[in-house]
Structures are given as structure tokens and as C-alpha cells.
mmCIF file with all atom_site columns, C-alpha atoms in Angstrom:
data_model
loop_
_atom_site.group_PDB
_atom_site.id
_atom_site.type_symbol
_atom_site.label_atom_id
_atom_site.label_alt_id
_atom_site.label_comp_id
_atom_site.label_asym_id
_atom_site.label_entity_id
_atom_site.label_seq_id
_atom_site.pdbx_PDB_ins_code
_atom_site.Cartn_x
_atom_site.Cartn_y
_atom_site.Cartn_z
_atom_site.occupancy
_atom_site.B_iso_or_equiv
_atom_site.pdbx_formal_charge
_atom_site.auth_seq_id
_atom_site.auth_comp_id
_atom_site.auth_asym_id
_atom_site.auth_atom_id
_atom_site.pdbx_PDB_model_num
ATOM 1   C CA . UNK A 1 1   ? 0.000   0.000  0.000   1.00 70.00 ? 26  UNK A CA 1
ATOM 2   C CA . UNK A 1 2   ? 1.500   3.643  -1.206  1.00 73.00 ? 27  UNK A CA 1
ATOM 3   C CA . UNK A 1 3   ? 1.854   6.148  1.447   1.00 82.00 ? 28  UNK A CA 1
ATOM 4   C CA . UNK A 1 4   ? 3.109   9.394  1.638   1.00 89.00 ? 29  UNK A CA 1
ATOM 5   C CA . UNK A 1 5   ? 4.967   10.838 4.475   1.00 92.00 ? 30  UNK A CA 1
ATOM 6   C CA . UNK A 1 6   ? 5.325   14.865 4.853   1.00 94.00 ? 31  UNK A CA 1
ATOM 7   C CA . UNK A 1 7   ? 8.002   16.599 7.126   1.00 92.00 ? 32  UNK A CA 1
ATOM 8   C CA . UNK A 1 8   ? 7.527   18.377 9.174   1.00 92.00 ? 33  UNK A CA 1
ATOM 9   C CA . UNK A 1 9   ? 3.894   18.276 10.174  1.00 93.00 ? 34  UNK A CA 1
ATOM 10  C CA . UNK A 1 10  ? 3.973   21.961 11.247  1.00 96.00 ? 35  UNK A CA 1
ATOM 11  C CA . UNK A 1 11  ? 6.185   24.544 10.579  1.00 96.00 ? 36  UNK A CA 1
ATOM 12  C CA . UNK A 1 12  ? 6.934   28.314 12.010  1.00 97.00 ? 37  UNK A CA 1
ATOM 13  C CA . UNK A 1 13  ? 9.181   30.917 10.753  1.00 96.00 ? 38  UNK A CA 1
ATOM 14  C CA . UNK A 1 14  ? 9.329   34.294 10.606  1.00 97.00 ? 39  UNK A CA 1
ATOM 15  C CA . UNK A 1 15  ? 8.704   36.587 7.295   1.00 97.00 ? 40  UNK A CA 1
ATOM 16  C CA . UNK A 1 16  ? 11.553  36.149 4.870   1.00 97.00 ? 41  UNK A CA 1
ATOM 17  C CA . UNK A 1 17  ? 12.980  32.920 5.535   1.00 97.00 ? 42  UNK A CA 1
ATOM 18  C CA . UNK A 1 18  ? 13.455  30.386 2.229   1.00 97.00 ? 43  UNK A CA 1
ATOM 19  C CA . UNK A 1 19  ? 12.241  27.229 3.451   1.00 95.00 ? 44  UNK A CA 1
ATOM 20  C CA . UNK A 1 20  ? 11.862  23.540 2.239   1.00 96.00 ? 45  UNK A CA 1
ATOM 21  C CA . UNK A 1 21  ? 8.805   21.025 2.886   1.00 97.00 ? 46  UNK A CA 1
ATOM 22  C CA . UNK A 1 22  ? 9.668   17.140 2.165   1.00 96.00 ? 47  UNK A CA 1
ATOM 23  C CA . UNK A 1 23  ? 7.583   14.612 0.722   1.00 94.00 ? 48  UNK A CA 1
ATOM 24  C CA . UNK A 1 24  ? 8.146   10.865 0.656   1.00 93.00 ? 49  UNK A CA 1
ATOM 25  C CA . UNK A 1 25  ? 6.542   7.520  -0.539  1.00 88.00 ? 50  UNK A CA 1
ATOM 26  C CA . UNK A 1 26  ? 7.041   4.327  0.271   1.00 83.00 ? 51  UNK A CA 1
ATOM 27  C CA . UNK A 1 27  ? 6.525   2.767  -3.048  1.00 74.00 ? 52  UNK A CA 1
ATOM 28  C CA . UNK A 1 28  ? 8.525   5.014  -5.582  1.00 68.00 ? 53  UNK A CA 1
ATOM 29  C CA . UNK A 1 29  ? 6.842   4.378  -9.261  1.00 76.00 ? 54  UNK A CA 1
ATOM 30  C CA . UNK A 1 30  ? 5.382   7.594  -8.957  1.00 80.00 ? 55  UNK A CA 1
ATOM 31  C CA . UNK A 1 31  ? 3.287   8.905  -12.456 1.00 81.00 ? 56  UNK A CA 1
ATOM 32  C CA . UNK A 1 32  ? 3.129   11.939 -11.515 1.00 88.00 ? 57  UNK A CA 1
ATOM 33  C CA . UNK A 1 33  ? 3.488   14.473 -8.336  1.00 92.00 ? 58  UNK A CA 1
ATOM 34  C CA . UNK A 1 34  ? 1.235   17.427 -7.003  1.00 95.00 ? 59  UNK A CA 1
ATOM 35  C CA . UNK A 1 35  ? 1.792   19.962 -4.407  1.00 97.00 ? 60  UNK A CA 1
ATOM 36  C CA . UNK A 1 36  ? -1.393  21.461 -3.174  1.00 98.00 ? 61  UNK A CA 1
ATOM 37  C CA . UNK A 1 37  ? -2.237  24.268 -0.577  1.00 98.00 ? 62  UNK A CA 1
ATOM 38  C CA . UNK A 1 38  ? -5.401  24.512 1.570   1.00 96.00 ? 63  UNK A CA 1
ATOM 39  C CA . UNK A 1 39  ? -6.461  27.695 3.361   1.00 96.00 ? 64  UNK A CA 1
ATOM 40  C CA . UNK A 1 40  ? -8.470  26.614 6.211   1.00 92.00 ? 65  UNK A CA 1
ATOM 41  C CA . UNK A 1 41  ? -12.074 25.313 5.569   1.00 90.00 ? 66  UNK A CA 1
ATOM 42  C CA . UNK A 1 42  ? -11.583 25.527 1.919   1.00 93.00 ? 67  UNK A CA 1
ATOM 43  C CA . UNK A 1 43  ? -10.749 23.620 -0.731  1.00 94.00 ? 68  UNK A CA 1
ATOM 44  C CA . UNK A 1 44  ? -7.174  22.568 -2.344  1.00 96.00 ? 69  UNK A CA 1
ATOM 45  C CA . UNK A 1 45  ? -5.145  25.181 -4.757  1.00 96.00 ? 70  UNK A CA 1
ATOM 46  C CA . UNK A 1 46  ? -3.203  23.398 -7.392  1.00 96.00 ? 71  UNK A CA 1
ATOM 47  C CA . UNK A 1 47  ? 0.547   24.831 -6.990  1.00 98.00 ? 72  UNK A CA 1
ATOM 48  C CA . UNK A 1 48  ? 2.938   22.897 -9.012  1.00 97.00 ? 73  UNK A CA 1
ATOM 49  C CA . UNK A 1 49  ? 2.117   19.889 -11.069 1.00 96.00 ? 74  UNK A CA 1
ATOM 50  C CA . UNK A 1 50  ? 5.843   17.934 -12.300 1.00 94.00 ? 75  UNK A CA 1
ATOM 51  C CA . UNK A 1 51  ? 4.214   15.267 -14.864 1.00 88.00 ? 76  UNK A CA 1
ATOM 52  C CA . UNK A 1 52  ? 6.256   12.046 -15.443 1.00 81.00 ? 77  UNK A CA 1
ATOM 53  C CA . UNK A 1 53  ? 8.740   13.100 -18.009 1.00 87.00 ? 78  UNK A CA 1
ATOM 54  C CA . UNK A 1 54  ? 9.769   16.374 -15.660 1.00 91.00 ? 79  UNK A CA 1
ATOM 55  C CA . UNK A 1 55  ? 12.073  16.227 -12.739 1.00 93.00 ? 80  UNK A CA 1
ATOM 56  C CA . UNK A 1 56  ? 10.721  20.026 -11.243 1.00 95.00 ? 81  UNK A CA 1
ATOM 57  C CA . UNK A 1 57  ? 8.682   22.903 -11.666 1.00 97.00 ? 82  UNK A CA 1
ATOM 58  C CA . UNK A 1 58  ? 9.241   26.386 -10.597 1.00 97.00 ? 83  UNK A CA 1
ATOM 59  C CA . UNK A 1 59  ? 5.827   28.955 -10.255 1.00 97.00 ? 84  UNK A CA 1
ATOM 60  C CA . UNK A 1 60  ? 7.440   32.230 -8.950  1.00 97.00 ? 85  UNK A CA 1
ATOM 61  C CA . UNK A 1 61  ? 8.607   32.051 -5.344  1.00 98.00 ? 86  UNK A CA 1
ATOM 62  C CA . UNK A 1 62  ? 7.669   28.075 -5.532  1.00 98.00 ? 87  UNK A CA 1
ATOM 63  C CA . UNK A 1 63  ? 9.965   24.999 -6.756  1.00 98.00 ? 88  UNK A CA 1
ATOM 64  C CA . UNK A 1 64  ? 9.411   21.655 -6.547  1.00 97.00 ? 89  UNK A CA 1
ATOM 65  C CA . UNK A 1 65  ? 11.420  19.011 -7.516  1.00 96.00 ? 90  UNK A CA 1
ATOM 66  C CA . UNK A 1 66  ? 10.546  14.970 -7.612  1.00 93.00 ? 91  UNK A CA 1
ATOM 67  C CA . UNK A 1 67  ? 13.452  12.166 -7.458  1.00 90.00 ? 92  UNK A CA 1
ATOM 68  C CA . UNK A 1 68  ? 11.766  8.859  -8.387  1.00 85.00 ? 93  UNK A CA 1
ATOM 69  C CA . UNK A 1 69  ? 14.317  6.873  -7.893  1.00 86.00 ? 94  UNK A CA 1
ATOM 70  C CA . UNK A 1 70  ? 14.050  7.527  -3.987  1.00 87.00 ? 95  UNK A CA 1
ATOM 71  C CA . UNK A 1 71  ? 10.114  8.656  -4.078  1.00 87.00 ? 96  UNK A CA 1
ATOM 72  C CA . UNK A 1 72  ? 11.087  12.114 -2.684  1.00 92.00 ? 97  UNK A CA 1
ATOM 73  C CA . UNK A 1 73  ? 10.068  15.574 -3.821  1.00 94.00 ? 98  UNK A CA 1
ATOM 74  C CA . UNK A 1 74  ? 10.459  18.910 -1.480  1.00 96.00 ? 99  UNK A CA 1
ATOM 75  C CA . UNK A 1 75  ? 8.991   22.160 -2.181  1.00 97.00 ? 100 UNK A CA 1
ATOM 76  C CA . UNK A 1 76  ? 11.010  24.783 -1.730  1.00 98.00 ? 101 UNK A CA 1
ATOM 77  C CA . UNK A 1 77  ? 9.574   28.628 -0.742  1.00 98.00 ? 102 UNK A CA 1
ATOM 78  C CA . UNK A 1 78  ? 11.910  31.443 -1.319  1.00 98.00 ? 103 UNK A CA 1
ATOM 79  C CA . UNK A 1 79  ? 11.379  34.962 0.424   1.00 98.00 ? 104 UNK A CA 1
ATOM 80  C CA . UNK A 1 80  ? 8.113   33.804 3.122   1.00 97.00 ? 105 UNK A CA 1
ATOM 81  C CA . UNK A 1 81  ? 5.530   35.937 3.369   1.00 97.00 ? 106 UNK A CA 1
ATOM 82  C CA . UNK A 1 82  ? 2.475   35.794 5.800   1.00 97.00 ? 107 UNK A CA 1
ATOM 83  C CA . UNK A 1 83  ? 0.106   35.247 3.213   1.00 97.00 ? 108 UNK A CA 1
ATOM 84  C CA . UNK A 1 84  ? 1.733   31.889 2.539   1.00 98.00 ? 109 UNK A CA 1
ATOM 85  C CA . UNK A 1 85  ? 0.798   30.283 5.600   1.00 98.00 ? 110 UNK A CA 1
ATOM 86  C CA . UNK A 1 86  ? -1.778  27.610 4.815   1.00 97.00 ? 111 UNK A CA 1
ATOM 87  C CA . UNK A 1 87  ? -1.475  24.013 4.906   1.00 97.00 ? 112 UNK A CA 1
ATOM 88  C CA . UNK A 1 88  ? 0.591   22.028 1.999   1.00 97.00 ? 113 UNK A CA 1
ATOM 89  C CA . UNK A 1 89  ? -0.330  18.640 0.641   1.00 97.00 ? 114 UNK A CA 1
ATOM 90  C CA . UNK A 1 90  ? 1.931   16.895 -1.554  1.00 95.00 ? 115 UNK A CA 1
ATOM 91  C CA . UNK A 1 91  ? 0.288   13.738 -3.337  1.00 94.00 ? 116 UNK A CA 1
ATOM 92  C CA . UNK A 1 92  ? 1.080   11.120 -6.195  1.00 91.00 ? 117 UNK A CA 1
ATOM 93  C CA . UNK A 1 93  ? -0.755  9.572  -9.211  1.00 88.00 ? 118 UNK A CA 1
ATOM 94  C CA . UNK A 1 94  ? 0.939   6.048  -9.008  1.00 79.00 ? 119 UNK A CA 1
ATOM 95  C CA . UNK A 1 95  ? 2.012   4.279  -12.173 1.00 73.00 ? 120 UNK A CA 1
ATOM 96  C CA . UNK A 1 96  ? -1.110  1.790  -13.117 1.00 72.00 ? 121 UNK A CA 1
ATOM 97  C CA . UNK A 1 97  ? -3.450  3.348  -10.810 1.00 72.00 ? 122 UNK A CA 1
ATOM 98  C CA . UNK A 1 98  ? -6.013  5.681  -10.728 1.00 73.00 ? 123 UNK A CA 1
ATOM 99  C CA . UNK A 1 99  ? -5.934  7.029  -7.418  1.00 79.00 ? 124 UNK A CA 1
ATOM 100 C CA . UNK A 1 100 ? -4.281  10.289 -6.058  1.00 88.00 ? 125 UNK A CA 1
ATOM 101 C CA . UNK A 1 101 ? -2.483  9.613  -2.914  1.00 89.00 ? 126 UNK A CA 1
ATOM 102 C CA . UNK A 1 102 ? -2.192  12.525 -0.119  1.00 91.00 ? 127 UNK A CA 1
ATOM 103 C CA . UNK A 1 103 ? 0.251   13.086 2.970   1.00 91.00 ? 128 UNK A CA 1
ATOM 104 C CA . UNK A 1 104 ? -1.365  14.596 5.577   1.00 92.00 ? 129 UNK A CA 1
ATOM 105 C CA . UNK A 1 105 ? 0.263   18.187 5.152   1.00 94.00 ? 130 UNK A CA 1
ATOM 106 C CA . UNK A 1 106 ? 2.611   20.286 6.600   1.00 96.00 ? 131 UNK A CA 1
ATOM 107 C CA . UNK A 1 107 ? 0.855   23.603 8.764   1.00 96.00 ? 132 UNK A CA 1
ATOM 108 C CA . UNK A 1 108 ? 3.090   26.441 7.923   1.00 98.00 ? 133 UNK A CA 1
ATOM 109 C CA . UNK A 1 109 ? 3.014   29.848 9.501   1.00 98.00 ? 134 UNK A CA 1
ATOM 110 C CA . UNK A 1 110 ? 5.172   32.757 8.309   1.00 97.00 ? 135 UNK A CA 1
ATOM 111 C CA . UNK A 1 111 ? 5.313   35.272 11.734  1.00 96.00 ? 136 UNK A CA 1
ATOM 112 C CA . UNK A 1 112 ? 5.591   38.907 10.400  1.00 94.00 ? 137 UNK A CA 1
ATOM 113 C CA . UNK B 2 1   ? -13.084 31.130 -16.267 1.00 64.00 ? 2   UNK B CA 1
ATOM 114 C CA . UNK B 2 2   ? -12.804 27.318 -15.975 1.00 73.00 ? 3   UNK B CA 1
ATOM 115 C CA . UNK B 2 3   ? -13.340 25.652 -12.818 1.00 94.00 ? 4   UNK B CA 1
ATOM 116 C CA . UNK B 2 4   ? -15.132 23.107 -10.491 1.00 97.00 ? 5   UNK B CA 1
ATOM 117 C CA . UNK B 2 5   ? -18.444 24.784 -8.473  1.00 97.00 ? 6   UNK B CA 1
ATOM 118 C CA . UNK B 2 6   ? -19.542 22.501 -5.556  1.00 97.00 ? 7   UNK B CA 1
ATOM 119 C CA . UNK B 2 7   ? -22.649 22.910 -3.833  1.00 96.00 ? 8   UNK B CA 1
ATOM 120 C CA . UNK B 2 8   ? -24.040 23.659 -1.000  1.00 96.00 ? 9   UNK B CA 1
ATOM 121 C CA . UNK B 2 9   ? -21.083 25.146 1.019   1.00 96.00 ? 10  UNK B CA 1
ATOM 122 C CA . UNK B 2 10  ? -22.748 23.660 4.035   1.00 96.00 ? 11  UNK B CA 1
ATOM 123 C CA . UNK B 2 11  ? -24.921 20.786 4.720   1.00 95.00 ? 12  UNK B CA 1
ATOM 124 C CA . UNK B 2 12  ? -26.847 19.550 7.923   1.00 92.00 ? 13  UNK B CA 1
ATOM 125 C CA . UNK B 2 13  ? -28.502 16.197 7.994   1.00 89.00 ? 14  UNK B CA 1
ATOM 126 C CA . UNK B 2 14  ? -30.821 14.580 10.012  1.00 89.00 ? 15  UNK B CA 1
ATOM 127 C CA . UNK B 2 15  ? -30.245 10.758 11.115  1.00 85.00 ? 16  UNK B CA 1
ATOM 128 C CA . UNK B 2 16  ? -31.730 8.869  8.563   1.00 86.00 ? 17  UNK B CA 1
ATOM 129 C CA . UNK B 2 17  ? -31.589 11.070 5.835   1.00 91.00 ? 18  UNK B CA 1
ATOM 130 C CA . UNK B 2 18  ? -30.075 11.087 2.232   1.00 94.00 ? 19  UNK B CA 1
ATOM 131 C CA . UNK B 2 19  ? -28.701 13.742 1.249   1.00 95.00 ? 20  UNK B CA 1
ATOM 132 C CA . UNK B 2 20  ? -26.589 14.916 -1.948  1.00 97.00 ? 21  UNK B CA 1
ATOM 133 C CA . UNK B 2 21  ? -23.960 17.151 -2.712  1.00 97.00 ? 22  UNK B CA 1
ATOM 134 C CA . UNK B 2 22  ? -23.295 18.857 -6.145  1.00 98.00 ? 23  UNK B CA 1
ATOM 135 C CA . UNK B 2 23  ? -20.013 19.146 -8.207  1.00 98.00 ? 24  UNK B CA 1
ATOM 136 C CA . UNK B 2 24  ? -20.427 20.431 -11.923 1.00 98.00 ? 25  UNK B CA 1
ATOM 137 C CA . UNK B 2 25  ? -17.320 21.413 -13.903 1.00 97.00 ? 26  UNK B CA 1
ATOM 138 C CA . UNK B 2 26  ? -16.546 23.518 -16.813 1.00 96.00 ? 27  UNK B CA 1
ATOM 139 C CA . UNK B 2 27  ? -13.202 22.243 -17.840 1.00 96.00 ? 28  UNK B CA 1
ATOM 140 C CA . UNK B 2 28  ? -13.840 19.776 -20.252 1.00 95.00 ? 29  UNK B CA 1
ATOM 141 C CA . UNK B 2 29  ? -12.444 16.924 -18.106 1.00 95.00 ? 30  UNK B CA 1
ATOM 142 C CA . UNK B 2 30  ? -13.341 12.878 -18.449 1.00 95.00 ? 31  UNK B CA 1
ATOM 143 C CA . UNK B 2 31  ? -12.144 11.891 -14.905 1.00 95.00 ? 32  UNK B CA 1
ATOM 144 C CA . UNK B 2 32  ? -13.785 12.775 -11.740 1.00 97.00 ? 33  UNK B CA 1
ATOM 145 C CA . UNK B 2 33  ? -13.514 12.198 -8.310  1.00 96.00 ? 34  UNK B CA 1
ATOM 146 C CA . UNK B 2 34  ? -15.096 12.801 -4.626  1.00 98.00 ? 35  UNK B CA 1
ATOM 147 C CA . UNK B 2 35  ? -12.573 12.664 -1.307  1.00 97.00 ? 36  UNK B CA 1
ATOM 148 C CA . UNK B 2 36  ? -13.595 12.947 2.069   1.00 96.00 ? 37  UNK B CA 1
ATOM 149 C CA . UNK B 2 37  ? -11.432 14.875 4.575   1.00 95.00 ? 38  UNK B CA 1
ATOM 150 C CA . UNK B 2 38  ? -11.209 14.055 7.852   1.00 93.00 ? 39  UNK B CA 1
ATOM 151 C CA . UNK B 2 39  ? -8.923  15.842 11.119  1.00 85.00 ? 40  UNK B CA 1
ATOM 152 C CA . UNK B 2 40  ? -5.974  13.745 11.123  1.00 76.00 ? 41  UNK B CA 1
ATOM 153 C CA . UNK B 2 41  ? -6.647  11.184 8.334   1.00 79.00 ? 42  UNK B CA 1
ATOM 154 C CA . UNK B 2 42  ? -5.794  13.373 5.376   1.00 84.00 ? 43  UNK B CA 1
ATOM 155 C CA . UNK B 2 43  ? -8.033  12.926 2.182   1.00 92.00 ? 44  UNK B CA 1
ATOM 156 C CA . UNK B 2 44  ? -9.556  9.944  1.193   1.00 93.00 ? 45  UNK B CA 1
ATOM 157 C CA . UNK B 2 45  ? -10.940 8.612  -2.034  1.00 94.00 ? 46  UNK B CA 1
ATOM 158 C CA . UNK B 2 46  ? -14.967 7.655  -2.238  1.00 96.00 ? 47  UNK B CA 1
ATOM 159 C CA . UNK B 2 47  ? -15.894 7.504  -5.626  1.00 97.00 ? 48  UNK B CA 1
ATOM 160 C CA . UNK B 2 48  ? -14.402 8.123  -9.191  1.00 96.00 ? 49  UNK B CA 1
ATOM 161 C CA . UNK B 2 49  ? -15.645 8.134  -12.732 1.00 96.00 ? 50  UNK B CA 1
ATOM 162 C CA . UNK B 2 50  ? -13.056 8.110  -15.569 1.00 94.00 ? 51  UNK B CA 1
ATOM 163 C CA . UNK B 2 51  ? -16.195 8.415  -18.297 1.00 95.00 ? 52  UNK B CA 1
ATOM 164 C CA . UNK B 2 52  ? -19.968 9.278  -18.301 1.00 96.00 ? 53  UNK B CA 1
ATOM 165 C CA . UNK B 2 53  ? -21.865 6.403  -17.381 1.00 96.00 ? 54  UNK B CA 1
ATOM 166 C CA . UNK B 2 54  ? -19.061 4.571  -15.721 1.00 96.00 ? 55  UNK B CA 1
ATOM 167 C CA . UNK B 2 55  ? -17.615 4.769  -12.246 1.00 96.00 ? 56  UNK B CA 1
ATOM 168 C CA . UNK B 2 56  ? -15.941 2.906  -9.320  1.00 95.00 ? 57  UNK B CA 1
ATOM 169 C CA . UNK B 2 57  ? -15.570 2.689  -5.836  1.00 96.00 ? 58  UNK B CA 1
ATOM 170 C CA . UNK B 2 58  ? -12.572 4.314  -3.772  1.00 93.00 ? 59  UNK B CA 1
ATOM 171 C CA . UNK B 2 59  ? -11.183 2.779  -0.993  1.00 92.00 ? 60  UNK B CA 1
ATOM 172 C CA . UNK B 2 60  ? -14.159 4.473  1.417   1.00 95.00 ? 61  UNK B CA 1
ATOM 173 C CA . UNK B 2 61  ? -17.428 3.741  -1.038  1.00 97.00 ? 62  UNK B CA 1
ATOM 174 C CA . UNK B 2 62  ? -19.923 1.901  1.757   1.00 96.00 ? 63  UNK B CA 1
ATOM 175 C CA . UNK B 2 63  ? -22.656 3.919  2.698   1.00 96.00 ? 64  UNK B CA 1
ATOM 176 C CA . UNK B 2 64  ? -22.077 6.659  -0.480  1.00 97.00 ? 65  UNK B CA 1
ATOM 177 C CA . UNK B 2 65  ? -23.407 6.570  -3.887  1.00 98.00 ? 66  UNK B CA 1
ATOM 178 C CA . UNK B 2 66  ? -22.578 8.284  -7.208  1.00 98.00 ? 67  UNK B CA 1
ATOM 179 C CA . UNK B 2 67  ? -23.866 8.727  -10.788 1.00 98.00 ? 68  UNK B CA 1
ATOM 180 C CA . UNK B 2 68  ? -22.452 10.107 -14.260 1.00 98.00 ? 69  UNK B CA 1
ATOM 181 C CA . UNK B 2 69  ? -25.099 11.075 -16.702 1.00 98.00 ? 70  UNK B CA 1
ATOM 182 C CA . UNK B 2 70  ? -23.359 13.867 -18.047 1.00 97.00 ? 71  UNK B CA 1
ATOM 183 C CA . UNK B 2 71  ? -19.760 15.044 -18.121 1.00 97.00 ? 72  UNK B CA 1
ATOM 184 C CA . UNK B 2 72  ? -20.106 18.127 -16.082 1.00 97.00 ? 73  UNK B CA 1
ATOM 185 C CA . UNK B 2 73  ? -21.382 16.428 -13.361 1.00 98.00 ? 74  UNK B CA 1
ATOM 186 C CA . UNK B 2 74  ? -21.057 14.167 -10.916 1.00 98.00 ? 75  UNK B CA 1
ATOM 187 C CA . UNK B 2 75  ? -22.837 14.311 -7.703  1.00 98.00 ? 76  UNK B CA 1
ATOM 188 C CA . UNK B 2 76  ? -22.164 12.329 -4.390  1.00 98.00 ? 77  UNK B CA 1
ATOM 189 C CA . UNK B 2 77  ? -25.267 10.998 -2.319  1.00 97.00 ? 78  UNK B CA 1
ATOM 190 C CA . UNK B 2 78  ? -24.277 10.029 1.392   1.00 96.00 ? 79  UNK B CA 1
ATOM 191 C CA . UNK B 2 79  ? -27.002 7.609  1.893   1.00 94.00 ? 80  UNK B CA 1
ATOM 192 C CA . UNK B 2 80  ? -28.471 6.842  5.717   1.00 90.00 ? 81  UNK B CA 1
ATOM 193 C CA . UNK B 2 81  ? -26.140 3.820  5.505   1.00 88.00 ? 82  UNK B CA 1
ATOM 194 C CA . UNK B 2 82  ? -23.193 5.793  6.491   1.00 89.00 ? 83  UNK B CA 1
ATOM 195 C CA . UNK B 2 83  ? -22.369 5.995  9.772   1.00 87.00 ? 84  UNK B CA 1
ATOM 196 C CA . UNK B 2 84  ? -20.453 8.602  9.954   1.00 90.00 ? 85  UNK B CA 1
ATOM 197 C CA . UNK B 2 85  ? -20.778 10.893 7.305   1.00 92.00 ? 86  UNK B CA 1
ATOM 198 C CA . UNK B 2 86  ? -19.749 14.568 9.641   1.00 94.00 ? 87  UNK B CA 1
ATOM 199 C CA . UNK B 2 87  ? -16.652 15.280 7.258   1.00 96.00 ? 88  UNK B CA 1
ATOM 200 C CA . UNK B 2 88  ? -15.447 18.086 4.660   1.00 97.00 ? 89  UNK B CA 1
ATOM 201 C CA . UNK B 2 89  ? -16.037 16.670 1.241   1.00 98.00 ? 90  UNK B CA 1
ATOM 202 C CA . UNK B 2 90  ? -14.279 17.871 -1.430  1.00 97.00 ? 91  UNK B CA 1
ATOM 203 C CA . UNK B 2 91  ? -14.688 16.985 -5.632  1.00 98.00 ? 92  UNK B CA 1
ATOM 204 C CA . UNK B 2 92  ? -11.740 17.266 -8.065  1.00 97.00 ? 93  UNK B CA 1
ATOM 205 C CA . UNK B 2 93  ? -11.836 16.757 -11.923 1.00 96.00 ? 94  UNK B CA 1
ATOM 206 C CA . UNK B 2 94  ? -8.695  15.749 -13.763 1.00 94.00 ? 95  UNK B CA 1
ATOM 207 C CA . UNK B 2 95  ? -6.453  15.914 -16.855 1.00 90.00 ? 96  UNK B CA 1
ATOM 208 C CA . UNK B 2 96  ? -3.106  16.412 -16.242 1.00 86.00 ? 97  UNK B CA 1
ATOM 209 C CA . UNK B 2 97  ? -3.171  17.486 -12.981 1.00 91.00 ? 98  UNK B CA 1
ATOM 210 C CA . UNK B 2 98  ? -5.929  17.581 -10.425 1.00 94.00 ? 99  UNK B CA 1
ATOM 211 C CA . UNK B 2 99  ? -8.607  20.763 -9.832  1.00 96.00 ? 100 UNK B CA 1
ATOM 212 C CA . UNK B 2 100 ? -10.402 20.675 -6.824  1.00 96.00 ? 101 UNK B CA 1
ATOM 213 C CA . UNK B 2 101 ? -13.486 22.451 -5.854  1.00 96.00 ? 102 UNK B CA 1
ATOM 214 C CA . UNK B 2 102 ? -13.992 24.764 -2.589  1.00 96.00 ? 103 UNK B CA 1
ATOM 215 C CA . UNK B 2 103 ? -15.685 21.530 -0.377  1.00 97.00 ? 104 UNK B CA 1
ATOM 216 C CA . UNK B 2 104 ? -19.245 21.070 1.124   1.00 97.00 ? 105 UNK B CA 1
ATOM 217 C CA . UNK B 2 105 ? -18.677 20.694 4.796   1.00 96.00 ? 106 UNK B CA 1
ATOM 218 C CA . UNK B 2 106 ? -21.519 18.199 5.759   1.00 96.00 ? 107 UNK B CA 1
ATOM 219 C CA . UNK B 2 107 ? -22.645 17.926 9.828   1.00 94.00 ? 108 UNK B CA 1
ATOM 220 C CA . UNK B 2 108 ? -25.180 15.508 11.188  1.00 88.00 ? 109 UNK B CA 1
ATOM 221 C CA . UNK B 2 109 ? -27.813 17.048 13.638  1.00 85.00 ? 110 UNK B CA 1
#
């Protein structure tokens, strides 16, 4: 059975800090990966999609990068600001399967 | 602009009811899907349809039921069956990547 493991499960820094959230799974043929964020008691905000051909994807202050070969990917955040405190979900479309697979997020909060 | 509308934003049932909850989406996508959401068990998958008129169960199906008459929509019904059906439930369409709608946050009362 896939799972996905997130580190750490909550995270506080103050406003300016570049900071890294990891991702791992336990069974490695990964499709493709998604990193998600989720403002509380709403739904989930696509951030970066890497498809199974890429190896990372940058969206402005956002990178995320995805090493199948050890089923890790990290999300990196450059310059925090307060408004990107949410929670982040990474999950992964396994090979064969049709079924997104979620950690259970990391809680981030950027202190101004 | 393109997107995934879920309806109602909140729910309230009464023990013994059926009740459904609406997902339409404007994006053009085959595959569709329903999670559940939880405090401390992360998202889990109840239902998914890869193709109108077909679907299958998740790993959570008992006590829900689905249907896929048209493209845009697929709609969850969380039958009196479930026991437990107090959760944040949240419908996603896919091509590439997943879109998610904004959740229907459903409470027994």
C-alpha cells in the first residue's frame, strides 16, 4: 500500500525565511506528483504539477522538484511571506493506478 | 473562467436522511472524483468516474453513492447507511493534474 509521508507536520518561521517542505513515498513508481495548498475550511489550490517526463517545476517564489528513484520531492519557498501560511499537501498519481495519494500536510506559519 | 463549483457550502442532515452534494465542472475533463477529509486522516478517495456512465468505488465507497449522466457532473449521495458521514467533502476533476473544488462541509444534527 502507497503512502506518503510529509516533514515536518507543522512549521513556524518568521517573514523572509526560504524554506523547504519534504515529501516521501514508500513505493517510488510515482506517475506523476502534485503539491497542493489549503487555506483553512476551503478547498485545495493546485501549486505545481511535475508530470512524469519532468524532474521540477518552478511557479514564482515556488519549486518543486521529484526524485523517483528515492520517491522524494520537497517544495522549496523562497522569500516567506504571511500570506503563505496555509497548509501544503503533496500527493502522487501512481504508475497503473487511478488514485491520487495525499500526505497529511505540513501547517506552515510565516510570523511577520 | 474554468473551474469546479460545488454545492451547497454547508450541509446539515438529520439521522436517517439522504442527502446529496453537487459538483459540476466547466473544464472539459473525463475523470472525476469525490474525497472525504477528515482531522488527522488526510483525504480519502470515495468515488471516481473516468467516463460518463461509468464509475468505481474508492477505498471508502460503503454507505455513499454516485452517478455520471453527463460530463459536467457528478454528484455524491451520502445515503443513511453511512455511519459517519460529519466530514469536509471535497470533488476534483482531472487531466493532467488535479482541480479541486472549494468543499461542502456536511454535519449531522
Amino acid at each position: 500500500k502507497q503512502e506518503v509521508t510529509q516533514i515536518p507536520a507543522a512549521l513556524s518561521v518568521p517573514e523572509g525565511e526560504n524554506l523547504v517542505l519534504n515529501c516521501s513515498f514508500t513505493d517510488s513508481a510515482i506517475y506523476n506528483l502534485q503539491w497542493f495548498r489549503q487555506d483553512p475550511g476551503k478547498g485545495l489550490t493546485s501549486l505545481l504539477l511535475i508530470q512524469s517526463s519532468q524532474r521540477e517545476q518552478t511557479s514564482g517564489r515556488l519549486n518543486a522538484s521529484l526524485d523517483k528513484s528515492s520517491g522524494r520531492s520537497t517544495l522549496y519557498i523562497a522569500a516567506s511571506q504571511p500570506g503563505d501560511s496555509a497548509t501544503y499537501l503533496c500527493a502522487g498519481l501512481i504508475q497503473g493506478a487511478q488514485k491520487l495519494v495525499f500526505g497529511q500536510g505540513t501547517r506552515l506559519t510565516i510570523n511577520p | 473562467d474554468g473551474g469546479i463549483t460545488q454545492s451547497p457550502k454547508y450541509l446539515f442532515r438529520k439521522e436517517g436522511q439522504n442527502v446529496t452534494l453537487s459538483c459540476e465542472q466547466n473544464l472539459n475533463h473525463d475523470a472525476m472524483y469525490w474525497y472525504r477529509q477528515d482531522p488527522g486522516q488526510g483525504l480519502r478517495l470515495i468515488y471516481y468516474s473516468q467516463i460518463v456512465n461509468d464509475f468505481q468505488k474508492g477505498d471508502i465507497a460503503e454507505g455513499y453513492s454516485v452517478s455520471r449522466e453527463k460530463k459536467e457532473s457528478f454528484p455524491l449521495t451520502v445515503t443513511s447507511a453511512q455511519k459517519n458521514p460529519t466530514a469536509f467533502y471535497l470533488c476534483a476533476s482531472r487531466r493532467d493534474g488535479y482541480t479541486f473544488g472549494s468543499g461542502t462541509r456536511l454535519t449531522v444534527v
